[in-house]
PDB file with one MODEL, atoms N, CA, C and O in Angstrom:
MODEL        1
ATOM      1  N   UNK A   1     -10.622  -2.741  -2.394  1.00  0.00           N
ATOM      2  CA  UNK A   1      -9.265  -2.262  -2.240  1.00  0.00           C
ATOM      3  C   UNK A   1      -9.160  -0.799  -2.685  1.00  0.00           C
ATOM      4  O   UNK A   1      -8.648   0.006  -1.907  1.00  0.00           O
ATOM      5  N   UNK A   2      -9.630  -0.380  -3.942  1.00  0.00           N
ATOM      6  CA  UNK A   2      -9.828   0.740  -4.424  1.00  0.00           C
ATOM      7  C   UNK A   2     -10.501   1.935  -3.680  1.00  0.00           C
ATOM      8  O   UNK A   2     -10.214   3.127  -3.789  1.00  0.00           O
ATOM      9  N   UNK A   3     -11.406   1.388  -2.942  1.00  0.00           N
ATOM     10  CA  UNK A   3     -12.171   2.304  -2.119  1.00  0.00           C
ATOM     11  C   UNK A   3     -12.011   2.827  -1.052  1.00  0.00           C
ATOM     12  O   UNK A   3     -12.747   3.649  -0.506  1.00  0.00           O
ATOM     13  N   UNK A   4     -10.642   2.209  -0.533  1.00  0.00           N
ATOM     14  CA  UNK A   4      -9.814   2.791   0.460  1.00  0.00           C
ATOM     15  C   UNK A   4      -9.180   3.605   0.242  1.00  0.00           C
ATOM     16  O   UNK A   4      -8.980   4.218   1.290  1.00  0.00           O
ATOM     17  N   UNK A   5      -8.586   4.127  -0.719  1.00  0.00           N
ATOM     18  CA  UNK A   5      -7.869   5.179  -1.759  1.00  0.00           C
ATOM     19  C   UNK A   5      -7.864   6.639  -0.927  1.00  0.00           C
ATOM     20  O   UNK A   5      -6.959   7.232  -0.339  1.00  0.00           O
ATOM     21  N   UNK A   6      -9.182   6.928  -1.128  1.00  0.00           N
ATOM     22  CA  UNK A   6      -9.359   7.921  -0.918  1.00  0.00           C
ATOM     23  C   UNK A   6      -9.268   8.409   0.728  1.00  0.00           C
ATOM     24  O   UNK A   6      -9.517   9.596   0.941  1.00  0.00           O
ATOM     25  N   UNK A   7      -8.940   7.583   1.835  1.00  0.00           N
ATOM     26  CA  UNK A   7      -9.107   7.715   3.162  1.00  0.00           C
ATOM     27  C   UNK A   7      -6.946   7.548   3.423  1.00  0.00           C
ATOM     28  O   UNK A   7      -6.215   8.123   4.230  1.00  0.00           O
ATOM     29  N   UNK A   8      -6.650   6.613   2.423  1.00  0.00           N
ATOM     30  CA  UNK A   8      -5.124   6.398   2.275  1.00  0.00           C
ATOM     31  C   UNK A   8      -4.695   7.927   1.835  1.00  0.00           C
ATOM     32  O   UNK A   8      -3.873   8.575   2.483  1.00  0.00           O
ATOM     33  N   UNK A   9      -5.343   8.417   0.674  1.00  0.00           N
ATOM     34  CA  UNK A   9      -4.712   9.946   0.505  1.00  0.00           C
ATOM     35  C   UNK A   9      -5.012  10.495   1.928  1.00  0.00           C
ATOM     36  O   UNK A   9      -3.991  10.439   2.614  1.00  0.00           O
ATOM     37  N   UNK A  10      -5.957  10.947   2.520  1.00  0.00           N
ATOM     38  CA  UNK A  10      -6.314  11.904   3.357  1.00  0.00           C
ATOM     39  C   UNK A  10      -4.763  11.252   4.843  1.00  0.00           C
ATOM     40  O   UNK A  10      -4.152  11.979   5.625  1.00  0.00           O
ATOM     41  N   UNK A  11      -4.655   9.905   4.687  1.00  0.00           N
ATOM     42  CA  UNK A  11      -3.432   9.733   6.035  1.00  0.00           C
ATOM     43  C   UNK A  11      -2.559  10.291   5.796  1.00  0.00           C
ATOM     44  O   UNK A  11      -2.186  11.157   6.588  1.00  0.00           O
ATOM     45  N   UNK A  12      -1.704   9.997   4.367  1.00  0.00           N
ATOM     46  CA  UNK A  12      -1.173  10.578   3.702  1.00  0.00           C
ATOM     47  C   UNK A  12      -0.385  12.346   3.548  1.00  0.00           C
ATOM     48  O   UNK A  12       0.794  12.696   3.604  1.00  0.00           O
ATOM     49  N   UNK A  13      -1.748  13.190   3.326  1.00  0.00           N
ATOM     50  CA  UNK A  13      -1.708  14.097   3.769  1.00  0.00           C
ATOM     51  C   UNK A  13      -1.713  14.482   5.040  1.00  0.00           C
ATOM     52  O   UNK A  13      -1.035  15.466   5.333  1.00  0.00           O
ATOM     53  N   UNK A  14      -2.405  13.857   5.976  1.00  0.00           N
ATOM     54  CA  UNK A  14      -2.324  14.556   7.265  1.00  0.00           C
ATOM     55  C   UNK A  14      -0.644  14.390   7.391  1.00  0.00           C
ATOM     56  O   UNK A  14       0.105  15.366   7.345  1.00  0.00           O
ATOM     57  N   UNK A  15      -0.120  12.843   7.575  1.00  0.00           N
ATOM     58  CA  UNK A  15       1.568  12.968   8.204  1.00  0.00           C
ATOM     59  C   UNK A  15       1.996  13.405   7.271  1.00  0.00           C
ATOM     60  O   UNK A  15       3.195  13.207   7.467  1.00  0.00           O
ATOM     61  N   UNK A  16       1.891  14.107   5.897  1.00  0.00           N
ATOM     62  CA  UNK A  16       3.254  14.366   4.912  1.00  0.00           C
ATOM     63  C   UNK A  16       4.223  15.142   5.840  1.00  0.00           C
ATOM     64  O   UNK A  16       4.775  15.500   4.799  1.00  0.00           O
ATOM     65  N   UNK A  17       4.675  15.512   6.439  1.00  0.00           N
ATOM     66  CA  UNK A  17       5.535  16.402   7.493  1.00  0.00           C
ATOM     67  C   UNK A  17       6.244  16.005   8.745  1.00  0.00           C
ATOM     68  O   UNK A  17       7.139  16.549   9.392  1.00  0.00           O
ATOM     69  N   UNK A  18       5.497  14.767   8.910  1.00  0.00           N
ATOM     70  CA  UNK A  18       6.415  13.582  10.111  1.00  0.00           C
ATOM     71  C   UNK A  18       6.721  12.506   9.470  1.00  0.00           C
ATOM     72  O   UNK A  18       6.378  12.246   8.316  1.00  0.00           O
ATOM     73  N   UNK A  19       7.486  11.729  10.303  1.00  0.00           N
ATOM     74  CA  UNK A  19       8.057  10.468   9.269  1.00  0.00           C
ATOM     75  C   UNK A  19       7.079   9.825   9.504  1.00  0.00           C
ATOM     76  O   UNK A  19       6.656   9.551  10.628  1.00  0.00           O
ATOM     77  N   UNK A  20       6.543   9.469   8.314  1.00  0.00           N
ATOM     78  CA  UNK A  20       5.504   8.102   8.163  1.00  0.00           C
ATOM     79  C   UNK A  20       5.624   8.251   6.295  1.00  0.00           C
ATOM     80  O   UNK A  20       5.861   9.264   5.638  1.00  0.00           O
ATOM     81  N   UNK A  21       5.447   7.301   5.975  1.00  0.00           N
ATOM     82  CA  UNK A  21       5.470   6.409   4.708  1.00  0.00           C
ATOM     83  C   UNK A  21       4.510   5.328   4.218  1.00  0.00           C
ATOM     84  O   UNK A  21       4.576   4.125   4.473  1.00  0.00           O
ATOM     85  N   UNK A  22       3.655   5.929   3.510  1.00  0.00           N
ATOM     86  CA  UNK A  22       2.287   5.002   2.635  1.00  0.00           C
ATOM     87  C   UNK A  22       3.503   3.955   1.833  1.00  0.00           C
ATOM     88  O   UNK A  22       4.633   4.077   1.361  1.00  0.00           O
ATOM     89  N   UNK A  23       2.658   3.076   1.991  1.00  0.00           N
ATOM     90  CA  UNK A  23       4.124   1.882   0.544  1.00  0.00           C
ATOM     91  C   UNK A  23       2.606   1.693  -0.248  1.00  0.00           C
ATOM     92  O   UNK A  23       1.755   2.470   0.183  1.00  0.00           O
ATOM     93  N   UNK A  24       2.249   0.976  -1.100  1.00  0.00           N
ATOM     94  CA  UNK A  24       1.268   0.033  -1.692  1.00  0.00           C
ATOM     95  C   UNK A  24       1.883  -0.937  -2.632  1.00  0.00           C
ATOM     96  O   UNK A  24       2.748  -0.587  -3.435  1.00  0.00           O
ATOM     97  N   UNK A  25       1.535  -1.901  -2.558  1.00  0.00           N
ATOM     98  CA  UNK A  25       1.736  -3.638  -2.920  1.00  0.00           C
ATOM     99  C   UNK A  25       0.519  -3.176  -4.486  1.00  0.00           C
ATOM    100  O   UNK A  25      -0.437  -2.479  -4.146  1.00  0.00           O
ATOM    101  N   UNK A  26       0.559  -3.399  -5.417  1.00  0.00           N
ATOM    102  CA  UNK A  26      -0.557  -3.432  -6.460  1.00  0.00           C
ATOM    103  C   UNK A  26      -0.235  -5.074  -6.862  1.00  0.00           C
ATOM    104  O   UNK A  26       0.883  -5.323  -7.314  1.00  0.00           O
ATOM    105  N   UNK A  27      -1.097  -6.043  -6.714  1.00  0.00           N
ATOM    106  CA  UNK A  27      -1.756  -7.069  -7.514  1.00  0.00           C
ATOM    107  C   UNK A  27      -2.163  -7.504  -9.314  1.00  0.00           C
ATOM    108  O   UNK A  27      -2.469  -8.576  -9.837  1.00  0.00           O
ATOM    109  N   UNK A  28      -1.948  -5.813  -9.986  1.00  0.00           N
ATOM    110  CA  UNK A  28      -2.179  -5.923 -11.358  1.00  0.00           C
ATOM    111  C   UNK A  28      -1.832  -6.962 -12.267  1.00  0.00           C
ATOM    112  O   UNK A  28      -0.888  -7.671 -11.919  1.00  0.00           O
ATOM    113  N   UNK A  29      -2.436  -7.235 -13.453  1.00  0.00           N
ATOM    114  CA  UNK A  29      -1.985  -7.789 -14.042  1.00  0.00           C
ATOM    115  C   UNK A  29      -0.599  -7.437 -14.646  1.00  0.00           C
ATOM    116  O   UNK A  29       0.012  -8.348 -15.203  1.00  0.00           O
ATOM    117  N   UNK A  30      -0.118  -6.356 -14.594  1.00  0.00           N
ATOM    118  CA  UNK A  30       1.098  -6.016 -15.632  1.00  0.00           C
ATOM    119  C   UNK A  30       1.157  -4.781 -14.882  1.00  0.00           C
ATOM    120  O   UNK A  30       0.309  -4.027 -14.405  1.00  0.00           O
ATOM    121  N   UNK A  31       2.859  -4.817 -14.938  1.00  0.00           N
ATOM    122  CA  UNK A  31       3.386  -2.948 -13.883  1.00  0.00           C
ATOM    123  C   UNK A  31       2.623  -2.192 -14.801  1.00  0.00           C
ATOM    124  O   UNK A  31       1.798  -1.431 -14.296  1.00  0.00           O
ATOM    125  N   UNK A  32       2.739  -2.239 -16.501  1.00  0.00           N
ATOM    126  CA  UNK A  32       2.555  -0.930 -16.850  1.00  0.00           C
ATOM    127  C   UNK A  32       0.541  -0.585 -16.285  1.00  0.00           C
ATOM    128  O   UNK A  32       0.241   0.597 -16.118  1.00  0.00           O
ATOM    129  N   UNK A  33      -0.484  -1.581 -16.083  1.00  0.00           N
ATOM    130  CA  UNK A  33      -1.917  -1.604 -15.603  1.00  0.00           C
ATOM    131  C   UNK A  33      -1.290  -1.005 -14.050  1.00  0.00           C
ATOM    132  O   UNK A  33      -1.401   0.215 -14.175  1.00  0.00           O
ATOM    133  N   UNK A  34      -0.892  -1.188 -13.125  1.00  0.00           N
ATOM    134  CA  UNK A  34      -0.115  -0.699 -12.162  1.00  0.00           C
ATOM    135  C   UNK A  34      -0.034   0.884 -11.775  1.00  0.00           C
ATOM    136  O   UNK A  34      -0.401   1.612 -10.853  1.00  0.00           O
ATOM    137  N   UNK A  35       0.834   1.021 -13.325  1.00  0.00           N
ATOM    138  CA  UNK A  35       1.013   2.397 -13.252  1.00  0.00           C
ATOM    139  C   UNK A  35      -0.033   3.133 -13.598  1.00  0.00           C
ATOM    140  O   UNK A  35      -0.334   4.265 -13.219  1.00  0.00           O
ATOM    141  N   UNK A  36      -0.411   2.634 -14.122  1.00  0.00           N
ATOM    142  CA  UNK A  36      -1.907   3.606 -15.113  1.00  0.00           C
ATOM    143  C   UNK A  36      -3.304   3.707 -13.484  1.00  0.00           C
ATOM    144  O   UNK A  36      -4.001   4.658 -13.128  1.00  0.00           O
ATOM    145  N   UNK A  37      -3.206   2.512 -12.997  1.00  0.00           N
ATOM    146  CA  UNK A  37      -3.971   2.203 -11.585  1.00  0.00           C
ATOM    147  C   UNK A  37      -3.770   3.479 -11.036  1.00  0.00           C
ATOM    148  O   UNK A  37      -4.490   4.472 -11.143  1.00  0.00           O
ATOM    149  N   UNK A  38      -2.558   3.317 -10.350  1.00  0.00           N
ATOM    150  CA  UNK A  38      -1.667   4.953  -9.737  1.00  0.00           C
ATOM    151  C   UNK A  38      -2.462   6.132 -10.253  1.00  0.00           C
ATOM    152  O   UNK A  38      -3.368   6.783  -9.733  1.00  0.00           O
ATOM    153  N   UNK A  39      -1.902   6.213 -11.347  1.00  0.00           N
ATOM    154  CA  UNK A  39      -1.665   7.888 -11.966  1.00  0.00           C
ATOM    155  C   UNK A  39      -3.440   7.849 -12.009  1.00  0.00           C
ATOM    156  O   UNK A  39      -3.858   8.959 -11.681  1.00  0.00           O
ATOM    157  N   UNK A  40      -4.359   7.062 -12.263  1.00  0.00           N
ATOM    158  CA  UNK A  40      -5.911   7.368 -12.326  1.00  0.00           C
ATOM    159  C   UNK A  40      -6.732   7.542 -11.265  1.00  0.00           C
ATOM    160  O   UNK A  40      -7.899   7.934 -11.232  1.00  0.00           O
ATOM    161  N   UNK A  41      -5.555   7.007  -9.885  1.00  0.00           N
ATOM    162  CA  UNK A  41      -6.186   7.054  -8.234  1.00  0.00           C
ATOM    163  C   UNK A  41      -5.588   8.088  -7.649  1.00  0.00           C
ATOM    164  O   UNK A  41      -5.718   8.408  -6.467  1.00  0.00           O
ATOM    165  N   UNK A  42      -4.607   8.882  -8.858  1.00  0.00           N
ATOM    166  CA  UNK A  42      -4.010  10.131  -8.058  1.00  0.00           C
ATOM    167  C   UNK A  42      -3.265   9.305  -6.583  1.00  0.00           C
ATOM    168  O   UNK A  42      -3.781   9.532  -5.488  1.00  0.00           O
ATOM    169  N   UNK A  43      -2.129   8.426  -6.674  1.00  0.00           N
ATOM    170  CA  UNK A  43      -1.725   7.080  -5.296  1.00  0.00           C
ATOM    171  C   UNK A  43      -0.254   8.088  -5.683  1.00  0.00           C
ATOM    172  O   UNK A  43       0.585   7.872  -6.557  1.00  0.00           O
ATOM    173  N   UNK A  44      -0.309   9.026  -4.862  1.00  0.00           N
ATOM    174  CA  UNK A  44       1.452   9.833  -5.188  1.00  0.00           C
ATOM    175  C   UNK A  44       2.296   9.688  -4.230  1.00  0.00           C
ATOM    176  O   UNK A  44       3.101  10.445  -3.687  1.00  0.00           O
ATOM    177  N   UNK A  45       1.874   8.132  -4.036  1.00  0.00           N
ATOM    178  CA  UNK A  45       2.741   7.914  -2.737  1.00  0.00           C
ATOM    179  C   UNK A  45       3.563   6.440  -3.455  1.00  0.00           C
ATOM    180  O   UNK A  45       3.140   5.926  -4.490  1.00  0.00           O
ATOM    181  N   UNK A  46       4.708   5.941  -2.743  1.00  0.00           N
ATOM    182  CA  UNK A  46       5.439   4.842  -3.454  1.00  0.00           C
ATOM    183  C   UNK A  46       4.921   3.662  -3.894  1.00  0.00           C
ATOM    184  O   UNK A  46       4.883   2.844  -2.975  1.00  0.00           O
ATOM    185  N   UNK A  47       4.419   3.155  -5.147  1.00  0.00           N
ATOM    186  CA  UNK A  47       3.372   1.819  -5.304  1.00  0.00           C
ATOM    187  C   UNK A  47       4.542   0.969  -5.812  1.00  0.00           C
ATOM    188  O   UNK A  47       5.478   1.422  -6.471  1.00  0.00           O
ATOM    189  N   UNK A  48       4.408  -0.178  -5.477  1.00  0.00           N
ATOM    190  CA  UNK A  48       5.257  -1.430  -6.433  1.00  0.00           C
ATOM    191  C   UNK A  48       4.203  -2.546  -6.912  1.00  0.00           C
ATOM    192  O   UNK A  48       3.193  -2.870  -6.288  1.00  0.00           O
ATOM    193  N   UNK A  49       4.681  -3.129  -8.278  1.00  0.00           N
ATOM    194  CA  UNK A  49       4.022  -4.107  -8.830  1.00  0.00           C
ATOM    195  C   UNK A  49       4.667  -5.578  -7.902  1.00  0.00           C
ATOM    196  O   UNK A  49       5.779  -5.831  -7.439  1.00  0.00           O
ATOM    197  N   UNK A  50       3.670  -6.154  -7.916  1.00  0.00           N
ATOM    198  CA  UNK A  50       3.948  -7.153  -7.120  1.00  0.00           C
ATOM    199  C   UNK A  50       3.398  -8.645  -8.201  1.00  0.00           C
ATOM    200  O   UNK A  50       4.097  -9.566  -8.621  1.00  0.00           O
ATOM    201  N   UNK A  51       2.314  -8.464  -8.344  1.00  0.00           N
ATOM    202  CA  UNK A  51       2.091  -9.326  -9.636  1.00  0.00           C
ATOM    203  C   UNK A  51       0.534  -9.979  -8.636  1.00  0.00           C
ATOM    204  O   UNK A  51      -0.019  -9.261  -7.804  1.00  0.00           O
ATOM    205  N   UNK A  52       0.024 -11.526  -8.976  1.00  0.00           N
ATOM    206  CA  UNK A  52      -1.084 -12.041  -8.515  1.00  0.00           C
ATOM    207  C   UNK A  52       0.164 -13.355  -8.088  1.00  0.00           C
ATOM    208  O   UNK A  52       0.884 -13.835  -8.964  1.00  0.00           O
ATOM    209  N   UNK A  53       0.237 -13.773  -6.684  1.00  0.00           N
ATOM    210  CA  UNK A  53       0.970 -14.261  -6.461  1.00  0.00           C
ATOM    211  C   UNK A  53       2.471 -14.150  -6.157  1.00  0.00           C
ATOM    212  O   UNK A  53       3.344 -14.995  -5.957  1.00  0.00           O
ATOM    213  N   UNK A  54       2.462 -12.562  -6.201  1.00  0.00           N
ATOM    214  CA  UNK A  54       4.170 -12.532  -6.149  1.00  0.00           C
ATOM    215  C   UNK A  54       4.732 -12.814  -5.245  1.00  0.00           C
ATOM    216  O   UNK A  54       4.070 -13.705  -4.714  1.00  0.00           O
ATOM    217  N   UNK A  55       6.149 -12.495  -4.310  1.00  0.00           N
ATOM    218  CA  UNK A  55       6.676 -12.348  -3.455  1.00  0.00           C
ATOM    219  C   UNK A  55       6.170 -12.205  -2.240  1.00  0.00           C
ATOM    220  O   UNK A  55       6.039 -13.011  -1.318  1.00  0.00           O
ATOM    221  N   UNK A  56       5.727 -10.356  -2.416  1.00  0.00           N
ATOM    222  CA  UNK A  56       5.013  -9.665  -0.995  1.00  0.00           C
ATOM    223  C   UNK A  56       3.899 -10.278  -0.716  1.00  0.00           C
ATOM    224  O   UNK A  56       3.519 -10.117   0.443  1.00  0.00           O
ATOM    225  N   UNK A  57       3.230 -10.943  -1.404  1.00  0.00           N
ATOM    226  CA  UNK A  57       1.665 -11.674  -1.249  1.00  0.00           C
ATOM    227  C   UNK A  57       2.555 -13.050  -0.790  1.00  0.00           C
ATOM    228  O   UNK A  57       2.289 -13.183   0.404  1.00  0.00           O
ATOM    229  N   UNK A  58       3.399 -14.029  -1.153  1.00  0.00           N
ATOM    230  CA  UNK A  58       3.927 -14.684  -0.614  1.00  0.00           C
ATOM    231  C   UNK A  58       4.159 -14.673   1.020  1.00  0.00           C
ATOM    232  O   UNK A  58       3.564 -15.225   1.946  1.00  0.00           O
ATOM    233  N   UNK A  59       5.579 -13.572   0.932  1.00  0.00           N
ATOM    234  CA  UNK A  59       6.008 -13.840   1.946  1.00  0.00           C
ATOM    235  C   UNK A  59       5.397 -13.020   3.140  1.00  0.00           C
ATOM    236  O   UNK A  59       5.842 -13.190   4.274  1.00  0.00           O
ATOM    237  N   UNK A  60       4.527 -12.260   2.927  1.00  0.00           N
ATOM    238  CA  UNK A  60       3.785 -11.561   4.165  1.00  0.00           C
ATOM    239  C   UNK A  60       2.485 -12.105   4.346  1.00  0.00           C
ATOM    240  O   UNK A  60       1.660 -11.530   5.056  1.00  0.00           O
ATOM    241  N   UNK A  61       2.144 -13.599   3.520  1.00  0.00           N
ATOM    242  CA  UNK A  61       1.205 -14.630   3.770  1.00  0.00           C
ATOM    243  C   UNK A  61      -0.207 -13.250   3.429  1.00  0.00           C
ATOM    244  O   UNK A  61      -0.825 -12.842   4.412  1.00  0.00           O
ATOM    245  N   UNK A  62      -0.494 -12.780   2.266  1.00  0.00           N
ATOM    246  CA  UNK A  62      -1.977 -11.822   2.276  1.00  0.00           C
ATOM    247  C   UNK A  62      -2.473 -12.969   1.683  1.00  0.00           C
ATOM    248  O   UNK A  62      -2.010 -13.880   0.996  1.00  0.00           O
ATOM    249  N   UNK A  63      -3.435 -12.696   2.096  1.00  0.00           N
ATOM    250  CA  UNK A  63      -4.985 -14.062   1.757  1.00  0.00           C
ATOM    251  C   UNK A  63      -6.035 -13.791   1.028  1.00  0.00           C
ATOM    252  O   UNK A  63      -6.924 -14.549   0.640  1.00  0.00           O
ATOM    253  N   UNK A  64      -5.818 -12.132   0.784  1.00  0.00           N
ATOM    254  CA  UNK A  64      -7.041 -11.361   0.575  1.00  0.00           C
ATOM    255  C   UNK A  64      -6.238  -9.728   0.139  1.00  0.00           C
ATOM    256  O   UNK A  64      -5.141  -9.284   0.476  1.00  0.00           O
ATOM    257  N   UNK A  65      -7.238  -9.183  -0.665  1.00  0.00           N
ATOM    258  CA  UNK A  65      -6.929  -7.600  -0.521  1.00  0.00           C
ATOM    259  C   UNK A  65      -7.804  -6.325  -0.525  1.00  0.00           C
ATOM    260  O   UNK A  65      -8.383  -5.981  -1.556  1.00  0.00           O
ATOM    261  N   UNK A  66      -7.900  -5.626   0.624  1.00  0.00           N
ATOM    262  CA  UNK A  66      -7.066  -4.929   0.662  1.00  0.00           C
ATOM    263  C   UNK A  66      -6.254  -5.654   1.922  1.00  0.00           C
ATOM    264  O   UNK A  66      -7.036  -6.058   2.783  1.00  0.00           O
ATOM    265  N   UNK A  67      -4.725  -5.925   2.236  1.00  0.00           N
ATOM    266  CA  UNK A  67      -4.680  -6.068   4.104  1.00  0.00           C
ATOM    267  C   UNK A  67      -3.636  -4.983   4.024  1.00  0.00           C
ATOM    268  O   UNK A  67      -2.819  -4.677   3.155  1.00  0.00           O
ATOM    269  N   UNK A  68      -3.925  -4.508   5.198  1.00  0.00           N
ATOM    270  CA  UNK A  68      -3.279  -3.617   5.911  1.00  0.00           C
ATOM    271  C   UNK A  68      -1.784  -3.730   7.073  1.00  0.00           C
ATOM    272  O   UNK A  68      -1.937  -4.381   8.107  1.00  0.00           O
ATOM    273  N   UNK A  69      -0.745  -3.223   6.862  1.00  0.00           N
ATOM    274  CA  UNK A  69       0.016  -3.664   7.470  1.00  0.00           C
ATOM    275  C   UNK A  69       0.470  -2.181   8.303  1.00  0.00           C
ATOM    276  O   UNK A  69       0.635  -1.175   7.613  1.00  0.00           O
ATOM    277  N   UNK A  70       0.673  -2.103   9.916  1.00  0.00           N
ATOM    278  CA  UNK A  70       1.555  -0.948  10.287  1.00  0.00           C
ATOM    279  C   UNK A  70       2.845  -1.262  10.953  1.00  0.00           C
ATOM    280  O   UNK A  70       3.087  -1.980  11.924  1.00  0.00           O
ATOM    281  N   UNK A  71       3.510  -0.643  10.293  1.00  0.00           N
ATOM    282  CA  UNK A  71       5.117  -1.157  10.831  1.00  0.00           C
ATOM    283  C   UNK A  71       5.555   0.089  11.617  1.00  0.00           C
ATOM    284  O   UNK A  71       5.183   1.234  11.360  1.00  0.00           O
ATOM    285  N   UNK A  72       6.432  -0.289  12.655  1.00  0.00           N
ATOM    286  CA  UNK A  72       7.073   0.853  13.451  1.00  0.00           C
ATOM    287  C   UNK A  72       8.659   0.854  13.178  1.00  0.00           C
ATOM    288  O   UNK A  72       9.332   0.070  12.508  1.00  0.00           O
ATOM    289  N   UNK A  73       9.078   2.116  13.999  1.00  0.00           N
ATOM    290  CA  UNK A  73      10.167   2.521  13.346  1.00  0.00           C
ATOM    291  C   UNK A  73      10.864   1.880  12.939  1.00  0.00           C
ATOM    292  O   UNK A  73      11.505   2.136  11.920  1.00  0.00           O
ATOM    293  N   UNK A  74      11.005   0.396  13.890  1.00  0.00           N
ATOM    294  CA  UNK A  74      12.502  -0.712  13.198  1.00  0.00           C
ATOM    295  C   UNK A  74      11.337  -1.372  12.100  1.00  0.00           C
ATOM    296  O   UNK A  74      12.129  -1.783  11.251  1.00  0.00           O
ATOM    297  N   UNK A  75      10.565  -1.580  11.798  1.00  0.00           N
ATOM    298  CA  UNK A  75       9.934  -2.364  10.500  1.00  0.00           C
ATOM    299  C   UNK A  75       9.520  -3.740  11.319  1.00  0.00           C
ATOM    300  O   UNK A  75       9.489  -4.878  10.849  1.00  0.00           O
ATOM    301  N   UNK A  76       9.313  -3.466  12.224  1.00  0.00           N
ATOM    302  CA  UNK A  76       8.294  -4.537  12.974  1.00  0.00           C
ATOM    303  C   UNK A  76       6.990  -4.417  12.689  1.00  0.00           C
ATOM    304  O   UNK A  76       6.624  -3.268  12.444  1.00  0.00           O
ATOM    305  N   UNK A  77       6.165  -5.277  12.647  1.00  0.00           N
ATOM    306  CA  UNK A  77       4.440  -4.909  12.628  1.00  0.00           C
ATOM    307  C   UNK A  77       3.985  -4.686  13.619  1.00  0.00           C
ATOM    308  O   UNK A  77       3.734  -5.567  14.441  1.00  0.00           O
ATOM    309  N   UNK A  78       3.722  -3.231  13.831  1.00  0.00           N
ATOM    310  CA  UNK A  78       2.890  -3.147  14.952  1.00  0.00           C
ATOM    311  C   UNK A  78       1.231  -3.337  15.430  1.00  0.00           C
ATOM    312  O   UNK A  78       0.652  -3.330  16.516  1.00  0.00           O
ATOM    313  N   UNK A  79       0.780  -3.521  13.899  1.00  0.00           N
ATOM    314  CA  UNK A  79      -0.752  -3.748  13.610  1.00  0.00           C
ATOM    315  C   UNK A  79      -1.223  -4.373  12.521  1.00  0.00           C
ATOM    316  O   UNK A  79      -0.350  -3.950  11.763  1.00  0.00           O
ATOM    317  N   UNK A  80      -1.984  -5.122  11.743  1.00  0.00           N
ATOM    318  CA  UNK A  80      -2.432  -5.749  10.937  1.00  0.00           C
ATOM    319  C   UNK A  80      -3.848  -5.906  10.928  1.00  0.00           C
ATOM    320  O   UNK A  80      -4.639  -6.229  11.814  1.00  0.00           O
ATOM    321  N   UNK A  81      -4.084  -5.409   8.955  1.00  0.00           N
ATOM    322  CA  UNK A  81      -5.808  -5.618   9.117  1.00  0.00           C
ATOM    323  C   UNK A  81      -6.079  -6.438   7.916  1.00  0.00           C
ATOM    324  O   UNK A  81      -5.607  -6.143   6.818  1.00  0.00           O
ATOM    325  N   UNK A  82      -6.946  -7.613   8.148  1.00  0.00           N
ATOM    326  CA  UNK A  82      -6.796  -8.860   7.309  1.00  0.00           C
ATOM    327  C   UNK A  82      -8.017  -9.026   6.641  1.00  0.00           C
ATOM    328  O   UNK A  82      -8.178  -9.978   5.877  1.00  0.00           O
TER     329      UNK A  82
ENDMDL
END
């Protein structure tokens, strides 16, 4: 999951200037491991704690991580990588 990081900054940077939006789901044990995750992966894009089992792992059925989700403008999925 971690090792994608660095290819997530580089998307990141390329669209900072069109609308597109990195989200990340973190799995940590605890927001504040979360945050510290972030600020040590340089992730300066919007992260939320989600927990092991939370919600977003719930209700968007992830089985595994890293998965990949692309949503289009209305927040439909337009792609998924599992």
């Amino acid at each position: 999951c971690m090792a994608q990081v660095p290819a997530e900054r580089r998307l990141v940077d390329k669209y900072r200037d069109r609308p597109f939006v990195m989200l990340g789901v973190c799995n940590d044990e605890s927001a504040e491991q979360a945050r510290t995750t972030a600020a040590e992966h340089k992730m300066d894009w919007p992260c939320f704690h989600d927990g092991s089992g939370g919600p977003a792992e719930r209700d968007w059925n992830i089985l595994g991580w890293p998965t990949l989700y692309l949503l289009d403008h209305q927040g439909r999925i337009a792609a998924a990588s599992r």
